[in-house]
Amino acid sequence: MRPLNPDKGGFSSVIGLCQNVMGKTRPYRIGCIPISPCSPSYPMQFAPLYPLLYPILQTVFPDCLWSGSPQSRTIALTFDDGPHPQYTPHLLQVLERYDVKASFFWLGTCVKSAPNVAREVYAQGHWIGLHGYHHHSFPLLTPDTLKQSLEKTQATITQACGLNSDRLRDVRPPNGLFTPQTLRLLHQWHYRPVMWSVVPEDWVRPGTSVVVRRVLQQVQNGSLLVLHDGYCGGEDVTQTTAVLIPILLNQGFNFVTIDQLWQLK
């Protein structure tokens, strides 16, 4: 196989696959609320493809955080699309029960809708990252619009939580979609692009047992797990997390935040 060139045809193939796998399985939404259902009846799910896609993208785009050190028994548990006024507080109870610190990638519009929930997440010591103001794929935005989206999200989180905006540097692109230009802009604006290594596709709600099985089949040293506590997938996130954490702890894994995972990379 020829190496993929991220600025030529190889990249087009990869990003095309990303778009098919990720972009088409998420609903359009206004603000936090999806316009179309979050769990449509797809003829197939794409979760089996993610383990194949991840090592390719990790090689092509090494400046993104895809995982931590393979020599360290540490993993990062992350949650996208929140905060949600109902799902996130229940999730926090599970994390507190097991004394696990997670990382949350927030939509600015959801923070605006649930500032008290956002404040509680931050107060409990979890790491906060940016997911854009709305759930819009970054490559579809102009540079100015993308910059405004991230800065508006920073400002909204800062106002809700009272933290310094300089700490809000980690960015996860919605739907996992980005281009080389996206990465150049993020680095230019002093953001850190964060991706994933384990994606159990919980947003289509295949069932807690299915999500747990997918995670346990893929998790390894340094894994970066993605679950969702927003309107898509958030209904099951508390139960899924409550099942996963004790199993992973019993397997000897330690949970770290995204900031800690960067240091262990």
mmCIF file with all atom_site columns, C-alpha atoms in Angstrom, residues 32 82-85 107-118 156:
data_model
loop_
_atom_site.group_PDB
_atom_site.id
_atom_site.type_symbol
_atom_site.label_atom_id
_atom_site.label_alt_id
_atom_site.label_comp_id
_atom_site.label_asym_id
_atom_site.label_entity_id
_atom_site.label_seq_id
_atom_site.pdbx_PDB_ins_code
_atom_site.Cartn_x
_atom_site.Cartn_y
_atom_site.Cartn_z
_atom_site.occupancy
_atom_site.B_iso_or_equiv
_atom_site.pdbx_formal_charge
_atom_site.auth_seq_id
_atom_site.auth_comp_id
_atom_site.auth_asym_id
_atom_site.auth_atom_id
_atom_site.pdbx_PDB_model_num
ATOM 1  C CA . CYS A 1 32  ? -28.545 21.252 21.034 1.00 0.00 ? 32  CYS A CA 1
ATOM 2  C CA . GLY A 1 82  ? -23.117 18.114 26.198 1.00 0.00 ? 82  GLY A CA 1
ATOM 3  C CA . PRO A 1 83  ? -23.815 19.360 28.680 1.00 0.00 ? 83  PRO A CA 1
ATOM 4  C CA . HIS A 1 84  ? -27.346 17.995 28.870 1.00 0.00 ? 84  HIS A CA 1
ATOM 5  C CA . PRO A 1 85  ? -29.693 19.130 31.676 1.00 0.00 ? 85  PRO A CA 1
ATOM 6  C CA . LEU A 1 107 ? -21.134 22.583 22.307 1.00 0.00 ? 107 LEU A CA 1
ATOM 7  C CA . GLY A 1 108 ? -21.365 26.260 23.183 1.00 0.00 ? 108 GLY A CA 1
ATOM 8  C CA . THR A 1 109 ? -25.108 26.374 22.623 1.00 0.00 ? 109 THR A CA 1
ATOM 9  C CA . CYS A 1 110 ? -25.613 23.507 25.095 1.00 0.00 ? 110 CYS A CA 1
ATOM 10 C CA . VAL A 1 111 ? -23.496 25.283 27.706 1.00 0.00 ? 111 VAL A CA 1
ATOM 11 C CA . LYS A 1 112 ? -25.661 28.355 27.225 1.00 0.00 ? 112 LYS A CA 1
ATOM 12 C CA . SER A 1 113 ? -28.784 26.198 27.734 1.00 0.00 ? 113 SER A CA 1
ATOM 13 C CA . ALA A 1 114 ? -27.454 24.428 30.845 1.00 0.00 ? 114 ALA A CA 1
ATOM 14 C CA . PRO A 1 115 ? -24.864 26.679 32.526 1.00 0.00 ? 115 PRO A CA 1
ATOM 15 C CA . ASN A 1 116 ? -25.485 25.236 35.986 1.00 0.00 ? 116 ASN A CA 1
ATOM 16 C CA . VAL A 1 117 ? -24.713 21.735 34.728 1.00 0.00 ? 117 VAL A CA 1
ATOM 17 C CA . ALA A 1 118 ? -21.559 22.982 33.037 1.00 0.00 ? 118 ALA A CA 1
ATOM 18 C CA . THR A 1 156 ? -19.733 30.857 26.901 1.00 0.00 ? 156 THR A CA 1
#
